[in-house]
Coordinates of C-alpha atoms in Angstrom, one line a residue:
M1 CA 3.2 6.8 33.1
E2 CA 5.4 6.2 36.2
N3 CA 3.0 3.4 37.3
I4 CA 3.5 1.7 33.9
R5 CA 7.2 1.7 34.3
K6 CA 7.1 0.4 37.9
D7 CA 4.8 -2.4 36.9
A8 CA 7.0 -3.3 33.9
A9 CA 10.1 -3.3 36.0
S10 CA 8.5 -5.3 38.9
S11 CA 7.4 -8.0 36.5
S12 CA 10.7 -8.2 34.7
G13 CA 9.1 -6.6 31.7
P14 CA 10.6 -4.1 29.3
T15 CA 12.2 -1.0 30.8
D16 CA 12.9 0.9 27.6
W17 CA 12.0 0.8 23.9
H18 CA 14.8 -1.5 22.8
S19 CA 14.0 -4.1 25.5
I20 CA 10.5 -4.7 24.2
D21 CA 9.9 -8.3 23.2
W22 CA 8.2 -7.8 19.9
K23 CA 7.6 -11.5 19.5
H24 CA 5.4 -11.5 22.6
V25 CA 3.7 -8.2 21.5
M26 CA 2.8 -9.5 18.1
R27 CA 1.6 -12.9 19.4
F28 CA -0.7 -11.2 22.0
V29 CA -2.2 -8.8 19.5
G30 CA -2.6 -11.5 16.9
K31 CA -4.4 -13.8 19.2
M32 CA -6.8 -11.0 20.3
Q33 CA -7.5 -10.1 16.7
L34 CA -8.3 -13.8 15.9
R35 CA -10.7 -13.9 18.8
I36 CA -12.4 -10.7 17.6
A37 CA -12.8 -12.1 14.1
Q38 CA -14.2 -15.4 15.5
A39 CA -16.8 -13.5 17.6
E40 CA -17.7 -11.3 14.6
L41 CA -18.2 -14.4 12.4
V42 CA -20.8 -15.9 14.8
K43 CA -22.4 -12.5 15.3
D44 CA -21.6 -12.3 19.0
F45 CA -21.4 -8.5 18.9
R46 CA -21.3 -8.0 22.7
R47 CA -18.2 -10.2 22.8
V48 CA -16.7 -8.3 19.9
T49 CA -17.1 -5.0 21.8
R50 CA -15.7 -6.5 25.0
L51 CA -12.6 -7.9 23.2
Q52 CA -12.0 -4.7 21.3
R53 CA -12.1 -2.7 24.5
S54 CA -9.7 -5.1 26.1
L55 CA -7.3 -4.9 23.2
I56 CA -7.3 -1.1 23.1
R57 CA -6.5 -1.0 26.8
S58 CA -3.6 -3.5 26.6
W59 CA 0.0 -2.3 26.8
Q60 CA 1.0 -4.6 23.9
A61 CA -1.4 -2.9 21.5
K62 CA -0.3 0.5 22.5
A63 CA 3.3 -0.4 22.0
L64 CA 2.5 -1.8 18.5
A65 CA 0.5 1.3 17.6
V66 CA 3.5 3.5 18.5
R67 CA 5.7 1.2 16.4
K68 CA 3.4 1.5 13.4
V69 CA 3.3 5.3 13.3
T70 CA 7.1 5.6 13.9
E71 CA 8.1 3.1 11.2
N72 CA 5.9 4.2 8.3
Q73 CA 6.6 6.8 5.6
G74 CA 5.0 9.6 7.6
K75 CA 7.3 9.2 10.6
R76 CA 9.2 12.4 9.7
T77 CA 6.1 14.5 9.1
S78 CA 4.7 16.3 12.2
G79 CA 1.3 17.7 12.9
I80 CA 0.4 21.2 14.1
D81 CA 2.4 20.7 17.3
R82 CA 5.6 20.0 15.3
V83 CA 6.3 17.0 17.6
L84 CA 8.0 13.8 16.3
W85 CA 8.7 10.6 18.1
D86 CA 12.1 10.1 16.5
T87 CA 14.1 8.7 19.5
P88 CA 13.8 5.5 21.5
E89 CA 13.1 7.5 24.6
K90 CA 10.2 9.4 23.0
K91 CA 8.7 6.2 21.6
W92 CA 8.9 4.6 25.0
N93 CA 7.3 7.6 26.7
A94 CA 4.6 7.7 24.0
I95 CA 3.2 4.3 25.0
G96 CA 2.1 5.7 28.3
C97 CA 0.3 8.6 26.6
L98 CA -2.2 6.4 24.8
H99 CA -5.2 6.5 27.2
L100 CA -8.7 7.6 26.5
K101 CA -9.2 9.5 29.8
G102 CA -9.0 13.2 29.0
Y103 CA -8.0 12.5 25.4
R104 CA -8.8 15.3 22.9
A105 CA -7.9 15.2 19.2
R106 CA -5.8 18.1 17.9
P107 CA -6.7 19.9 14.6
L108 CA -5.1 18.6 11.4
R109 CA -2.3 20.3 9.6
R110 CA -3.4 20.9 6.0
V111 CA -0.9 20.5 3.2
W112 CA -1.6 20.4 -0.5
I113 CA -0.3 17.7 -2.8
P114 CA -0.1 18.3 -6.6
K115 CA -2.2 15.9 -8.8
A116 CA -1.5 14.7 -12.3
N117 CA -4.0 17.0 -13.8
G118 CA -2.3 20.1 -12.4
K119 CA -4.7 20.6 -9.5
E120 CA -3.9 20.1 -5.8
R121 CA -5.3 17.5 -3.4
P122 CA -5.8 18.4 0.3
L123 CA -4.0 16.2 2.9
G124 CA -4.8 16.5 6.6
I125 CA -1.9 15.5 8.9
P126 CA -2.8 14.5 12.5
T127 CA -0.3 14.9 15.4
M128 CA 1.8 11.8 16.3
R129 CA -0.4 11.1 19.4
D130 CA -3.6 11.3 17.3
R131 CA -2.0 9.0 14.7
A132 CA -1.0 6.5 17.4
M133 CA -4.6 6.5 18.9
Q134 CA -6.0 5.9 15.4
A135 CA -3.5 3.0 14.9
L136 CA -4.6 1.6 18.3
F137 CA -8.2 1.6 17.3
L138 CA -7.3 0.2 13.9
L139 CA -5.9 -2.9 15.5
A140 CA -9.3 -3.6 17.1
L141 CA -11.5 -2.5 14.2
E142 CA -9.8 -4.3 11.3
P143 CA -10.6 -7.9 12.2
A144 CA -14.3 -7.1 12.6
T145 CA -14.5 -5.0 9.4
E146 CA -12.7 -7.7 7.4
C147 CA -15.5 -10.2 8.2
S148 CA -18.1 -8.0 6.6
S149 CA -16.2 -6.6 3.6
D150 CA -17.2 -7.2 0.0
P151 CA -15.4 -10.1 -1.6
N152 CA -14.2 -8.0 -4.6
S153 CA -13.1 -5.0 -2.6
Y154 CA -9.3 -4.9 -2.9
G155 CA -8.2 -1.5 -1.5
F156 CA -6.4 -1.1 1.9
R157 CA -6.9 -4.7 3.0
K158 CA -4.3 -7.3 4.0
R159 CA -2.8 -9.4 1.2
R160 CA -4.9 -7.6 -1.4
S161 CA -3.6 -5.3 -4.1
T162 CA -4.5 -3.5 -7.4
H163 CA -3.2 -6.6 -9.2
D164 CA -6.0 -8.7 -7.6
A165 CA -8.6 -6.1 -8.8
R166 CA -7.1 -6.3 -12.3
S167 CA -7.2 -10.1 -12.3
Q168 CA -10.8 -10.1 -11.2
L169 CA -11.7 -7.8 -14.0
F170 CA -9.9 -10.0 -16.5
S171 CA -11.8 -13.0 -15.3
V172 CA -15.2 -11.3 -15.8
L173 CA -14.4 -9.6 -19.1
S174 CA -12.1 -11.9 -21.0
R175 CA -14.5 -14.6 -22.2
K176 CA -16.5 -14.5 -25.4
V177 CA -19.7 -14.6 -23.4
S178 CA -18.6 -12.0 -20.9
A179 CA -20.3 -8.7 -20.3
V180 CA -19.6 -6.0 -22.9
W181 CA -20.8 -2.9 -21.1
V182 CA -19.0 -1.2 -18.2
L183 CA -19.9 1.5 -15.8
D184 CA -16.7 3.4 -15.2
A185 CA -17.6 5.2 -11.9
D186 CA -15.9 8.0 -10.1
I187 CA -17.0 9.4 -6.7
A188 CA -16.7 13.2 -6.5
G189 CA -14.5 14.3 -3.6
F190 CA -14.9 11.0 -1.8
F191 CA -12.8 11.6 1.4
D192 CA -14.0 15.2 1.7
N193 CA -17.8 14.5 1.6
I194 CA -18.5 11.4 3.7
N195 CA -21.5 12.1 6.0
H196 CA -20.4 12.2 9.6
D197 CA -23.8 11.2 11.0
W198 CA -23.9 8.1 8.8
L199 CA -20.4 7.1 9.8
L200 CA -21.0 7.6 13.5
N201 CA -24.0 5.4 13.3
H202 CA -22.4 2.6 11.4
A203 CA -18.7 2.4 12.5
H204 CA -18.6 -0.1 15.4
M205 CA -16.3 1.8 17.7
S206 CA -16.4 4.4 20.4
K207 CA -18.6 7.2 18.9
V208 CA -17.1 9.7 21.3
T209 CA -13.5 9.0 20.0
L210 CA -14.6 8.9 16.4
K211 CA -16.4 12.2 16.7
K212 CA -13.3 13.8 18.1
W213 CA -11.3 12.8 15.0
L214 CA -14.0 13.8 12.6
K215 CA -14.7 17.2 14.2
S216 CA -11.1 18.0 15.1
G217 CA -10.9 20.8 12.6
V218 CA -8.1 21.7 10.2
V219 CA -5.4 24.4 10.2
D220 CA -4.9 25.7 6.7
K221 CA -2.6 28.6 6.0
G222 CA -2.7 29.6 9.7
Q223 CA -6.5 29.6 10.0
L224 CA -8.5 27.0 11.9
R225 CA -11.5 25.7 10.0
R226 CA -14.3 23.4 11.2
T227 CA -14.7 19.9 9.6
E228 CA -18.4 19.2 9.2
E229 CA -18.0 16.3 6.7
G230 CA -15.4 14.0 5.3
T231 CA -12.5 12.1 6.8
P232 CA -8.8 13.3 6.9
Q233 CA -6.9 11.7 4.0
G234 CA -3.7 11.7 6.1
G235 CA -5.2 9.8 9.0
I236 CA -4.0 6.2 9.5
I237 CA -7.6 5.0 10.1
S238 CA -9.1 6.9 7.1
P239 CA -8.7 4.0 4.7
L240 CA -10.6 1.7 7.0
L241 CA -13.4 4.3 7.5
A242 CA -13.5 4.6 3.7
N243 CA -14.0 0.8 3.3
I244 CA -16.7 0.9 6.1
T245 CA -18.5 3.6 4.1
L246 CA -18.5 1.6 0.8
N247 CA -18.9 -1.9 2.2
S248 CA -22.0 -3.8 1.0
L249 CA -21.9 -1.8 -2.3
E250 CA -21.2 -5.1 -4.1
T251 CA -23.3 -7.4 -2.0
G252 CA -26.1 -4.9 -1.6
L253 CA -26.4 -4.4 -5.4
A254 CA -26.5 -8.2 -5.9
R255 CA -29.2 -8.6 -3.3
Y256 CA -31.3 -5.8 -4.8
L257 CA -31.1 -7.3 -8.3
R258 CA -32.0 -10.8 -6.9
E259 CA -34.8 -9.8 -4.6
T260 CA -36.4 -6.9 -6.6
L261 CA -35.9 -8.0 -10.2
G262 CA -35.3 -11.7 -9.8
L263 CA -32.0 -11.6 -11.5
K264 CA -28.9 -13.7 -10.6
P265 CA -26.4 -10.9 -11.3
A266 CA -23.3 -12.8 -12.2
A267 CA -25.1 -15.5 -14.1
S268 CA -27.9 -13.9 -16.2
A269 CA -27.1 -10.1 -16.3
K270 CA -23.4 -10.6 -15.8
V271 CA -23.3 -7.8 -13.3
N272 CA -20.0 -7.8 -11.5
L273 CA -18.6 -5.0 -9.3
V274 CA -14.9 -4.6 -8.6
R275 CA -13.7 -2.0 -6.2
Y276 CA -10.3 -0.6 -5.1
A277 CA -10.8 2.0 -2.3
D278 CA -13.2 4.6 -3.9
D279 CA -12.6 3.5 -7.5
F280 CA -14.9 0.9 -8.9
V281 CA -16.3 -0.4 -12.1
V282 CA -19.5 -2.4 -12.8
T283 CA -19.8 -4.8 -15.7
C284 CA -23.2 -5.7 -17.3
S285 CA -24.5 -7.4 -20.4
S286 CA -27.0 -4.6 -21.0
K287 CA -26.4 -0.9 -21.3
E288 CA -30.1 -0.3 -20.5
L289 CA -29.8 -2.2 -17.3
L290 CA -26.8 -0.2 -16.2
E291 CA -28.6 3.1 -17.0
T292 CA -32.0 2.4 -15.6
V293 CA -31.3 0.1 -12.7
V294 CA -27.7 -0.3 -11.6
Q295 CA -26.5 3.3 -11.7
P296 CA -29.6 4.8 -10.0
W297 CA -29.3 2.2 -7.2
I298 CA -25.6 3.1 -6.7
E299 CA -26.4 6.8 -6.7
E300 CA -29.0 6.2 -3.9
F301 CA -26.5 4.1 -2.0
L302 CA -24.0 6.9 -2.1
R303 CA -26.5 9.6 -1.4
E304 CA -27.2 8.1 2.0
R305 CA -23.5 8.5 2.8
G306 CA -23.3 12.0 1.6
L307 CA -21.6 11.1 -1.7
T308 CA -22.3 11.5 -5.4
L309 CA -21.0 10.2 -8.7
S310 CA -18.9 12.7 -10.7
K311 CA -20.9 13.7 -13.8
E312 CA -17.8 14.5 -15.7
K313 CA -15.8 11.3 -15.0
T314 CA -18.6 8.7 -14.7
R315 CA -19.5 7.0 -18.0
I316 CA -20.9 3.9 -19.5
V317 CA -18.6 2.4 -22.2
H318 CA -18.5 -0.6 -24.5
I319 CA -15.6 -2.9 -23.9
D320 CA -14.4 -2.4 -27.5
E321 CA -14.0 1.3 -26.7
G322 CA -12.1 0.5 -23.5
F323 CA -11.7 2.2 -20.1
D324 CA -8.9 3.1 -17.7
F325 CA -8.7 1.6 -14.2
L326 CA -5.8 1.7 -11.7
G327 CA -3.3 2.8 -14.3
W328 CA -4.2 0.2 -16.9
T329 CA -6.4 0.3 -20.1
F330 CA -8.9 -2.5 -20.5
R331 CA -10.0 -3.0 -24.0
K332 CA -11.1 -5.8 -26.4
F333 CA -9.5 -6.1 -29.8
Q334 CA -11.4 -8.4 -32.1
G335 CA -12.8 -10.3 -29.2
T336 CA -9.6 -10.6 -27.2
L337 CA -9.2 -8.6 -24.0
L338 CA -5.9 -6.8 -23.7
I339 CA -4.7 -5.0 -20.6
K340 CA -2.0 -2.4 -21.2
P341 CA -0.4 0.5 -19.2
S342 CA -2.7 3.5 -19.7
R343 CA -1.3 6.4 -21.7
K344 CA -1.9 8.7 -18.7
N345 CA 0.0 6.5 -16.4
A346 CA 2.9 6.1 -18.9
K347 CA 3.1 9.8 -19.5
A348 CA 3.2 10.6 -15.7
F349 CA 6.0 8.0 -15.4
Y350 CA 8.0 9.5 -18.2
D351 CA 7.5 13.0 -16.9
K352 CA 8.9 11.9 -13.6
V353 CA 11.9 10.3 -15.2
K354 CA 12.5 13.4 -17.4
G355 CA 12.4 15.5 -14.2
I356 CA 15.0 13.4 -12.5
I357 CA 17.3 13.6 -15.4
A358 CA 16.9 17.3 -15.8
D359 CA 17.7 17.9 -12.1
S360 CA 20.8 15.7 -12.3
L361 CA 22.8 17.6 -14.8
A362 CA 25.8 18.2 -12.5
V363 CA 25.8 14.9 -10.5
P364 CA 28.0 11.9 -11.2
T365 CA 26.6 9.2 -13.6
S366 CA 26.4 6.6 -10.9
T367 CA 24.3 9.0 -8.8
L368 CA 21.9 9.5 -11.7
I369 CA 21.6 5.8 -12.2
Q370 CA 20.9 5.2 -8.5
R371 CA 18.1 7.8 -8.7
L372 CA 16.6 6.3 -11.8
N373 CA 16.8 2.6 -11.2
P374 CA 14.3 2.4 -8.3
V375 CA 11.8 4.4 -10.3
L376 CA 12.2 2.3 -13.4
M377 CA 12.1 -1.0 -11.6
G378 CA 9.1 -0.1 -9.5
W379 CA 7.0 1.1 -12.5
A380 CA 8.0 -1.9 -14.6
R381 CA 7.2 -4.4 -12.0
Y382 CA 3.8 -2.8 -11.4
H383 CA 3.0 -3.5 -15.0
Q384 CA 4.8 -6.8 -15.4
G385 CA 1.6 -8.8 -15.4
V386 CA 0.0 -7.1 -18.4
V387 CA 0.7 -6.6 -22.1
A388 CA 3.4 -4.1 -21.7
K389 CA 6.4 -5.1 -23.9
E390 CA 5.6 -2.5 -26.5
T391 CA 5.2 0.3 -24.0
F392 CA 8.4 -0.7 -22.2
S393 CA 10.4 -0.6 -25.5
K394 CA 8.9 2.7 -26.5
L395 CA 9.7 4.3 -23.1
D396 CA 13.3 2.8 -23.2
H397 CA 13.7 4.6 -26.6
L398 CA 12.4 7.9 -25.2
I399 CA 14.6 7.6 -22.1
Y400 CA 17.6 6.9 -24.3
W401 CA 17.2 10.1 -26.2
R402 CA 16.6 12.0 -23.0
L403 CA 19.9 10.7 -21.6
M404 CA 21.6 11.5 -24.9
R405 CA 20.5 15.1 -24.6
W406 CA 21.7 15.1 -20.9
G407 CA 25.1 13.9 -22.1
L408 CA 25.3 16.5 -24.8
R409 CA 24.5 19.3 -22.4
R410 CA 27.2 18.1 -20.0
H411 CA 29.7 18.0 -22.9
S412 CA 28.6 20.8 -25.2
R413 CA 31.7 20.5 -27.4
K414 CA 31.5 16.7 -27.9
T415 CA 29.7 14.8 -30.6
S416 CA 26.8 12.4 -30.2
K417 CA 29.1 9.5 -31.0
W418 CA 31.5 10.6 -28.3
V419 CA 28.7 10.8 -25.7
Y420 CA 27.4 7.4 -26.7
D421 CA 30.8 5.8 -26.5
H422 CA 31.5 7.4 -23.2
Y423 CA 28.2 6.7 -21.3
W424 CA 26.9 3.5 -23.0
L425 CA 29.2 0.8 -21.8
G426 CA 29.4 -2.9 -22.8
A427 CA 27.1 -5.2 -21.0
G428 CA 27.4 -8.7 -22.5
S429 CA 26.3 -8.6 -26.1
R430 CA 24.9 -5.1 -26.0
R431 CA 25.6 -1.7 -24.6
Q432 CA 23.8 0.0 -21.7
F433 CA 23.9 3.4 -20.1
G434 CA 26.3 2.9 -17.2
G435 CA 28.9 4.4 -14.9
R436 CA 31.3 3.5 -12.1
G437 CA 30.2 3.2 -8.5
V438 CA 31.4 1.5 -5.3
D439 CA 30.1 -1.5 -3.4
R440 CA 29.8 -1.9 0.4
R441 CA 33.5 -2.5 0.7
G442 CA 34.4 0.6 -1.3
D443 CA 35.6 -1.3 -4.3
A444 CA 34.9 0.1 -7.7
V445 CA 32.2 -1.6 -9.7
R446 CA 30.3 -0.9 -12.9
I447 CA 26.6 -0.1 -12.6
H448 CA 24.0 0.0 -15.4
L449 CA 20.7 1.7 -16.0
Y450 CA 17.7 -0.7 -15.7
Q451 CA 16.0 -1.5 -19.0
L452 CA 12.2 -1.6 -18.9
A453 CA 12.2 -4.2 -21.8
D454 CA 14.2 -6.6 -19.6
T455 CA 11.2 -7.0 -17.3
K456 CA 9.8 -10.5 -17.5
I457 CA 6.0 -10.8 -17.9
V458 CA 4.7 -12.6 -14.8
R459 CA 1.1 -13.5 -14.5
H460 CA -0.6 -12.6 -11.2
V461 CA -2.6 -15.2 -9.3
K462 CA -5.6 -13.6 -7.8
I463 CA -6.5 -13.9 -4.2
K464 CA -9.7 -15.7 -3.3
G465 CA -12.5 -13.2 -2.7
D466 CA -13.6 -14.9 0.6
Y467 CA -10.1 -14.9 2.1
N468 CA -10.0 -13.6 5.6
P469 CA -6.5 -13.2 7.2
F470 CA -8.0 -13.1 10.7
D471 CA -10.0 -16.4 10.3
P472 CA -8.0 -19.5 11.4
A473 CA -9.7 -21.5 8.7
W474 CA -7.8 -19.6 6.1
E475 CA -4.4 -20.0 7.8
V476 CA -3.0 -22.7 5.4
Y477 CA -4.1 -20.8 2.3
G478 CA -2.7 -17.6 3.7
E479 CA 0.8 -19.2 4.2
R480 CA 0.8 -20.5 0.7
L481 CA -0.3 -17.1 -0.7
R482 CA 2.4 -15.3 1.3
V483 CA 5.1 -17.5 -0.2
D484 CA 3.8 -17.1 -3.7
R485 CA 3.5 -13.3 -3.4
M486 CA 7.0 -12.9 -1.9
S487 CA 8.5 -14.9 -4.7
Q488 CA 7.1 -12.4 -7.2
D489 CA 7.7 -9.3 -5.1
I490 CA 10.3 -6.6 -5.6
W491 CA 13.1 -8.5 -3.9
D492 CA 16.1 -9.8 -5.8
I493 CA 16.8 -13.5 -6.0
Q494 CA 19.4 -13.5 -3.1
R495 CA 17.0 -11.8 -0.7
F496 CA 14.2 -14.1 -1.6
K497 CA 16.5 -17.1 -0.9
L498 CA 17.3 -15.7 2.5
W499 CA 13.6 -15.1 3.1
A500 CA 12.8 -18.7 2.1
A501 CA 15.6 -20.1 4.2
Q502 CA 14.1 -18.3 7.2
D503 CA 10.6 -19.6 6.4
G504 CA 9.5 -16.0 5.8
R505 CA 10.2 -14.9 9.4
C506 CA 12.5 -12.4 11.0
A507 CA 15.7 -14.0 12.2
H508 CA 15.4 -12.2 15.5
C509 CA 11.8 -12.1 16.6
Q510 CA 10.6 -15.0 14.5
Q511 CA 7.5 -13.1 13.3
E512 CA 6.4 -12.9 9.7
I513 CA 8.2 -10.4 7.4
D514 CA 5.6 -8.5 5.4
V515 CA 7.5 -6.2 3.0
A516 CA 4.5 -3.9 2.2
E517 CA 3.6 -3.4 5.9
D518 CA 6.8 -3.8 7.9
G519 CA 9.7 -3.4 5.5
W520 CA 12.9 -5.4 6.0
H521 CA 16.7 -5.1 6.5
D522 CA 19.4 -7.2 5.0
H523 CA 21.8 -7.7 8.1
H524 CA 25.4 -9.0 8.0
I525 CA 26.0 -11.4 11.0
E526 CA 29.7 -10.6 10.8
P527 CA 30.0 -6.9 9.8
V528 CA 31.6 -6.1 6.5
Q529 CA 33.9 -3.6 8.3
L530 CA 35.3 -6.5 10.4
G531 CA 35.9 -8.8 7.4
G532 CA 32.4 -10.3 7.0
S533 CA 31.5 -11.4 3.5
D534 CA 28.4 -10.7 1.3
A535 CA 27.8 -14.5 1.1
L536 CA 24.3 -15.6 1.9
A537 CA 25.6 -17.6 4.9
N538 CA 26.6 -14.3 6.5
R539 CA 23.3 -12.5 6.0
V540 CA 19.8 -12.6 7.5
L541 CA 16.7 -10.7 7.0
L542 CA 15.3 -8.6 9.9
H543 CA 12.5 -6.3 10.7
P544 CA 13.8 -2.7 10.8
V545 CA 12.8 -2.3 14.4
C546 CA 14.6 -5.6 15.3
H547 CA 17.7 -4.5 13.4
R548 CA 17.9 -1.3 15.5
R549 CA 17.3 -3.3 18.7
I550 CA 20.2 -5.6 17.9
H551 CA 22.6 -2.7 17.4
A552 CA 21.3 -0.8 20.4
L553 CA 21.7 -3.7 22.8
G554 CA 24.7 -5.4 21.1
L555 CA 22.8 -8.6 20.5
E556 CA 23.9 -11.4 18.3
V557 CA 21.9 -13.1 15.6
A558 CA 22.3 -16.8 15.0
K559 CA 23.0 -18.1 11.5
P560 CA 19.8 -19.4 9.8
V561 CA 19.6 -22.9 8.5
P562 CA 20.5 -22.5 4.8
A563 CA 17.9 -23.5 2.2
R564 CA 18.7 -26.1 -0.4
G565 CA 21.0 -24.9 -3.1
L566 CA 22.5 -22.0 -1.0

């Protein structure tokens, strides 16, 4: 560790966490990942291994790995050692700890997460060091894995989402001549049952290191238990290992149908497989083909990996009957495919809202609204690309009566009319549940509860199945896709204007801002406390780590060039 610091200081490099030049780090790692992908595409596997080893040993990749595990949602959750890297000094020291010599993975800390059906799901939490080591290997593995992934696999991959999976299903089911039978598949205990031997033989990484993660054991209720199968669901590399396990499910099925039965799956039999993580569906024009050929082949494919289909949840259905996938119901009504929020998903959402209201009986109205609005907006925007207006209106009605009961409990001696007049304030030509809050300056403002029915229906444009974010040939398409996605993302119009004015890059490090992966911070160039305004000309968007660096080192941010119309 001391040698690393001396080398950094002697070369005028960073001397602490805040002095790291993240622009240089991101550029170095990005170039190495591009080289790995190019070698993988031409099947130069020796060069792939050499480049991966070089990236894993680099100081820049280690710094980025520490940043990833200290900036994500699990940064405040510790492993069995109860250690957190929550200060700049700890993060800086952690970079020097990421070396393979003498490395041993610690057991996972088992916690139980409640599921929608009342059961609990096990979650294994590695230590911070183990998470950082996994993030380090992830940087090297992801470019190679992306090159061999199925075109219609959308889970845990850059720029891909559940909405892309939904759009692909719409394209293969919506036409009059589309497939009418669907295999709605569910893998029983996917993460808990992956065969270790198969994974060790097929994951192109250090088998010694991977075995340490897989065999690390788990501490559950104070007892250490061995892990002979499965991957930890709390590990940062687990989603990639899951994709490696199920890769070639789509392409392998198509090859089997073509070579064994002489079928062109998408053309004649209309066999299309769409997968998101371990959830997938298969369309087909024939129920018999699904039962006698497709499902048996899938079962054999999974058996080699230690997996099986759930007998209770796996079923073959007609499209007129409909099926649920990723929170939506896909069903044809008189030949027209309609995609709506599923009843199960809507009920889980309403139960969550109901719980928030019940737990907020004694809080100010503005606090209740601030708790509810992110939940309402997030759920509405998840479903804004489907036929959801009727569901939105129904839930708005249910939430109205839940809030009315909340008001009557707070004011047990008042009438319903008094509660309505007191809490439902004027908002243009209508009345909305509202209260009085304060803005950044401390001035009183009126805030209103978000209405689900106000959500605009925005159709999602699906990503191209062959898109590879690590292939330079897709760079122009990736830039256009990034702009289109950001314009429809969860940002309000002002922040999107800032993002567009900055060409989608952080105003400090000039690297891309990816909301889903990196997050963002709306920074005032002239602080509000010193008289700065909320005007767009006084604001820039930054990465959270860049924002902390600016305040820690007292740096200044130049004003961005304003976009047209600002």
